[in-house]
Short mmCIF file of C-alpha atoms in Angstrom, two decimals:
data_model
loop_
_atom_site.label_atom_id
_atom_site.label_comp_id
_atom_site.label_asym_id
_atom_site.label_seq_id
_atom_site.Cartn_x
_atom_site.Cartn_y
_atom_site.Cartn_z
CA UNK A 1 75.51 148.16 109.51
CA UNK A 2 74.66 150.56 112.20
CA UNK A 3 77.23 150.16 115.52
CA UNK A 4 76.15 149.23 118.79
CA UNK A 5 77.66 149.22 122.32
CA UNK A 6 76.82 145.88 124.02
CA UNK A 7 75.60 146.53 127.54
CA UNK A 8 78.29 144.43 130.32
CA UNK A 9 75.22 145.03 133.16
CA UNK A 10 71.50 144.95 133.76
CA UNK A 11 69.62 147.24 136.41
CA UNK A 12 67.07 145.26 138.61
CA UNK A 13 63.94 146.63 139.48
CA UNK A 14 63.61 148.14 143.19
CA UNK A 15 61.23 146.72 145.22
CA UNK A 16 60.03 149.91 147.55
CA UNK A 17 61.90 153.35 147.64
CA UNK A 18 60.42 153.77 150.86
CA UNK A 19 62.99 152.90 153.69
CA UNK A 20 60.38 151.19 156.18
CA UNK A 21 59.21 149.14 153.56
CA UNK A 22 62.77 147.75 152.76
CA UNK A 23 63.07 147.04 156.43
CA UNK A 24 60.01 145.14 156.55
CA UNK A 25 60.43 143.57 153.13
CA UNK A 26 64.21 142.65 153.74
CA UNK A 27 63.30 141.11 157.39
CA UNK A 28 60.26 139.19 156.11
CA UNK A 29 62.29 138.08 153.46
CA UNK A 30 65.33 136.57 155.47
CA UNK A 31 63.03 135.13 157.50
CA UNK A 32 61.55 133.22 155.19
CA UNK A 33 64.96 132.22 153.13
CA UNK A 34 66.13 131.15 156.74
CA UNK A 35 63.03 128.67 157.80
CA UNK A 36 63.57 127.41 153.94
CA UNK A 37 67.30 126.64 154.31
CA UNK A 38 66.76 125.20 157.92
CA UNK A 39 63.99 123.13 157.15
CA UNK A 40 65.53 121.41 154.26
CA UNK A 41 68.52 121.06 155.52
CA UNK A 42 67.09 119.27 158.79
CA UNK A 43 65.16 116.80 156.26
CA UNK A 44 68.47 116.53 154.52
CA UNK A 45 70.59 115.73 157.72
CA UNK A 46 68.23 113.16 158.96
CA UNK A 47 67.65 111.36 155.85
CA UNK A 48 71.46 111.26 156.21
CA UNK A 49 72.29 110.30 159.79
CA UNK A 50 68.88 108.20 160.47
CA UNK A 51 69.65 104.90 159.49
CA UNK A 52 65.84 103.79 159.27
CA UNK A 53 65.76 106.74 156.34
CA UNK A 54 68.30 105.12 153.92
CA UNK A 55 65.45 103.92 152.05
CA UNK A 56 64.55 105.19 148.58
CA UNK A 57 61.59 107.34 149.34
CA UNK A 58 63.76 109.53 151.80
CA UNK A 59 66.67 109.02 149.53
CA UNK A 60 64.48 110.88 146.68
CA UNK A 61 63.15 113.31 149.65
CA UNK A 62 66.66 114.11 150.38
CA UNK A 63 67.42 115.08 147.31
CA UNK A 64 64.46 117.34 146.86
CA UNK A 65 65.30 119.36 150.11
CA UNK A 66 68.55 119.80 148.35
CA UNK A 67 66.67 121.40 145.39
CA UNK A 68 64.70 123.55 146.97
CA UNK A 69 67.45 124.75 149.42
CA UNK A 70 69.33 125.66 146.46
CA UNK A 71 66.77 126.93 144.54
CA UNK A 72 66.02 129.68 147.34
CA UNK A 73 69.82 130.57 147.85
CA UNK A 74 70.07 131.29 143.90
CA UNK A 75 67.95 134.05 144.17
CA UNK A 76 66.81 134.94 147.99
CA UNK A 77 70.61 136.05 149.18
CA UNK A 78 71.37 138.63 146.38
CA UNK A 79 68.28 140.02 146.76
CA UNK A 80 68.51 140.56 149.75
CA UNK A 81 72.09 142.00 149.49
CA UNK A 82 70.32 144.45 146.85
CA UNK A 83 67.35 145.13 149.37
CA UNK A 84 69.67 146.71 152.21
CA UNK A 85 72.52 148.32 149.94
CA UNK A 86 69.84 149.82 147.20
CA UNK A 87 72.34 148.72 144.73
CA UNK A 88 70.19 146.80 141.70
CA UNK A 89 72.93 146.28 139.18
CA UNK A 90 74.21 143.64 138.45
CA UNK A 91 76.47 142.14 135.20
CA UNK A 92 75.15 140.79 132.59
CA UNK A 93 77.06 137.50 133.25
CA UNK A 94 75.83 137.33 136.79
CA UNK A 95 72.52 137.58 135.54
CA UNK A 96 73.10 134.81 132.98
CA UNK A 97 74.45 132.98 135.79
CA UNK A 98 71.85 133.05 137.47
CA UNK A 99 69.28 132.68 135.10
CA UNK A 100 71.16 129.29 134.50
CA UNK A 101 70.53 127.99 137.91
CA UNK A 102 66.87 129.24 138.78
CA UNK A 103 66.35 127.10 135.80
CA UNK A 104 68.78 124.10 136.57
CA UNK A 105 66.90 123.63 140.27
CA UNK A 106 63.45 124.31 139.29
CA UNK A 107 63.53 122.49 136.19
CA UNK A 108 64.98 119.25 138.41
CA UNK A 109 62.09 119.70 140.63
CA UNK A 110 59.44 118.10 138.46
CA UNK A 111 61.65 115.38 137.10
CA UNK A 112 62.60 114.57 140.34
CA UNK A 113 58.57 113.99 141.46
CA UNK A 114 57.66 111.68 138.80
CA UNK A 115 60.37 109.24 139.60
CA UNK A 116 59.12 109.56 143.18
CA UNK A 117 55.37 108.76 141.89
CA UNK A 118 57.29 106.05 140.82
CA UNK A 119 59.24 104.52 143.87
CA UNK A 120 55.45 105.29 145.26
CA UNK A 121 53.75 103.05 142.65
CA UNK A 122 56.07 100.27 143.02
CA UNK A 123 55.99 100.04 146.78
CA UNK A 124 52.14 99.79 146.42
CA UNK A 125 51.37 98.02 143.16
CA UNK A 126 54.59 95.81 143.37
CA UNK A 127 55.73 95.13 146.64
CA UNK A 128 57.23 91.88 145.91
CA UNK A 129 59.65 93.30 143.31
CA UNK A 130 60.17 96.56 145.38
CA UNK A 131 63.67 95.51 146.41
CA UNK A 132 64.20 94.49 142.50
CA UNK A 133 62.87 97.67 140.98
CA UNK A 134 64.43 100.26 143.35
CA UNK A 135 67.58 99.13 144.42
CA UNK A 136 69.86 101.51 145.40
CA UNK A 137 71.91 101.44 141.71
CA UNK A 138 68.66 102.41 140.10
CA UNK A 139 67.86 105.22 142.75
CA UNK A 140 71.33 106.71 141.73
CA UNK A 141 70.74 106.12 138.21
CA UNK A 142 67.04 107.79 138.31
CA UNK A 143 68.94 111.10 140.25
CA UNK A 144 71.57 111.35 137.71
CA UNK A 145 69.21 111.41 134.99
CA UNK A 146 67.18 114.11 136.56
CA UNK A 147 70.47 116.19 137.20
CA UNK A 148 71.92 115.88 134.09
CA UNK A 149 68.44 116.36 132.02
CA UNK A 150 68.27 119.59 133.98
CA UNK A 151 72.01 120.40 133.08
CA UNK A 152 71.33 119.93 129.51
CA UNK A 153 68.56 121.70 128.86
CA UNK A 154 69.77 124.59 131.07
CA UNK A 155 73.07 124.84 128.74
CA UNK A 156 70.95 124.29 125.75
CA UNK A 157 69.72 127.78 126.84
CA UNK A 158 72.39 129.75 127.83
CA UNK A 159 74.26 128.69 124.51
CA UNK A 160 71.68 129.83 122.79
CA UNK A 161 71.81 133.33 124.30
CA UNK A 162 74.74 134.04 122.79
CA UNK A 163 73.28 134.71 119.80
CA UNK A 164 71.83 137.74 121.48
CA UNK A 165 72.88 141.16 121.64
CA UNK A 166 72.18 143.37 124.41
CA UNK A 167 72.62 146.89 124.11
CA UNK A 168 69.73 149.06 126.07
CA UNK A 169 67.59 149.54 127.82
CA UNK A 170 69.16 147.39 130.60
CA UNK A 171 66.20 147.44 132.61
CA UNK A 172 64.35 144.63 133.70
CA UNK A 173 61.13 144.71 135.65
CA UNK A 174 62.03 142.06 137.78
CA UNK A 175 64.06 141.35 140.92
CA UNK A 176 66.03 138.66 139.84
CA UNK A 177 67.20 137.64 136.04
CA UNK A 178 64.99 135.16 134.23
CA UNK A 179 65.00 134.33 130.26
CA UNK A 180 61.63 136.22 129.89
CA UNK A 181 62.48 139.71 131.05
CA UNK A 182 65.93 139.30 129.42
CA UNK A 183 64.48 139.04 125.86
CA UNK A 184 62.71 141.89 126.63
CA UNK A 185 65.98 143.86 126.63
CA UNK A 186 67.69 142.23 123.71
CA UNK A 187 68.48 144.58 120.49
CA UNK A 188 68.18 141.09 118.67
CA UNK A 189 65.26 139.07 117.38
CA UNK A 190 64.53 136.54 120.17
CA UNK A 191 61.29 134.42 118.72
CA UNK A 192 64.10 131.29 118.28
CA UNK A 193 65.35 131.40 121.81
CA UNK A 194 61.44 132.19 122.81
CA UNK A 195 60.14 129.04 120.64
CA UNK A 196 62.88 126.75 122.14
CA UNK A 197 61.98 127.68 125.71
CA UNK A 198 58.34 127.22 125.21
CA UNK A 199 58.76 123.47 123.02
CA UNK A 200 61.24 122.65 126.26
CA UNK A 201 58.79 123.97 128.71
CA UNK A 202 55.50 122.22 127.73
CA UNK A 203 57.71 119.05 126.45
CA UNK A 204 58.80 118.87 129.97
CA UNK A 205 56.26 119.95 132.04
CA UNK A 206 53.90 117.22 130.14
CA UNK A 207 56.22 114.96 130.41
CA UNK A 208 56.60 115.91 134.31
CA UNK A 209 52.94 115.82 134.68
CA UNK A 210 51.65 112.54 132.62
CA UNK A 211 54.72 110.40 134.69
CA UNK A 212 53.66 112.05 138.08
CA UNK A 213 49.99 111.27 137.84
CA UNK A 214 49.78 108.35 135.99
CA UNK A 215 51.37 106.21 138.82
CA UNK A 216 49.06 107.80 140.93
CA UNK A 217 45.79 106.49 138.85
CA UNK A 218 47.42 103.17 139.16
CA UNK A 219 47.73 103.51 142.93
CA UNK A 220 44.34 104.37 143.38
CA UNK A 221 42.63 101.90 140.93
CA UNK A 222 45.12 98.98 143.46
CA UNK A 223 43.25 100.86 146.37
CA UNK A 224 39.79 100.41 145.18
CA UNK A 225 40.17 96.83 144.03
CA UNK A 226 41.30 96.17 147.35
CA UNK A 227 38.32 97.48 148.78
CA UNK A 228 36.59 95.36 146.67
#
């Protein structure tokens, strides 16, 4: 068996060589990461301090500021770090690292808005029982589900990455690490990790989709009887 050095770091791609452009890019971009984190983190404060917002809707809100807020400082800071100090490399277990969280917050994200198409469908379908069906045990029980679905499948994946070797190129087109671009650079065969991400993916995002919409049909069907 041939010998290989296993790379311990990746290389990022640059954004612009140009120095005006990584001004402009690096001050549009902390602009935006800064109305992102400030604007989820006011939702987030006065779902907490506004007593008229400790219902479940804002509850669900609250945590969905939280997730995007997250999701932007996973990524947003360190590229911005790497914008102003032209320094792209990073290790291969930061990248992992991060890989793991891009994926833990943005997989949450749909999860998280079907069970609020939910608290939405009962508090128009079933107002009688809304009380019954989201109390605030089965609001807790709905986020913990989401977070630890995320957490599982998210580990699922960077377990199975170990079965990976990485030993050059180290280059990948991207400015932050993400599965796709990092079996690009892998000196093993990665159609197993590839056909587990895309069976997760679509089992997931249909999942995500048929729960999020389906309430909705029944909301609007109650709409037009009552119009009726």
């Amino acid at each position: 068996m041939k010998n290989v050095t296993s790379i311990t770091s990746v290389l990022l791609m640059s954004l612009s060589d140009d120095q005006e452009t990584i001004h402009v890019l690096f001050i549009f971009f902390l602009l935006i990461y800064l109305m992102t984190v400030f604007s989820n983190f006011l939702i987030i404060l006065l779902v907490v301090t506004c007593a008229h917002l400790h219902t479940p809707m804002y509850f669900f809100l609250g945590n969905l500021a939280f997730l995007d807020m997250s999701y932007s400082s996973v990524t947003a800071p360190s590229m911005l770090s790497h914008l102003i100090t032209q320094h792209w490399s990073i290790s291969l277990s930061e990248c992992k690292a991060q890989i793991f969280f891009v994926m833990y917050f943005a997989g949450s994200e749909p999860l998280l808005l079907s069970f609020m198409s939910y608290d939405r469908y009962v508090a128009i379908c079933r107002p009688l029982h809304y009380s019954q069906f989201m109390s605030w045990g089965t609001c807790a029980e709905m986020a913990s589900l989401v977070w630890s679905t995320a957490f599982f499948v998210c580990i699922t994946h960077i377990i199975c990455l170990r079965r990976l070797t990485f030993c050059g190129p180290n280059l990948i087109e991207n400015f932050f690490c993400d599965l796709p671009h990092l079996f690009q650079i892998s000196c093993t065969d990665p159609t197993i990790n590839v056909l587990i991400l895309i069976i997760v993916g679509v089992g997931i995002c249909t999942a995500a989709l048929v729960t999020t919409f389906y309430p909705y049909v029944m909301i609007f069907r109650a709409v037009l009887r009552i119009g009726t």
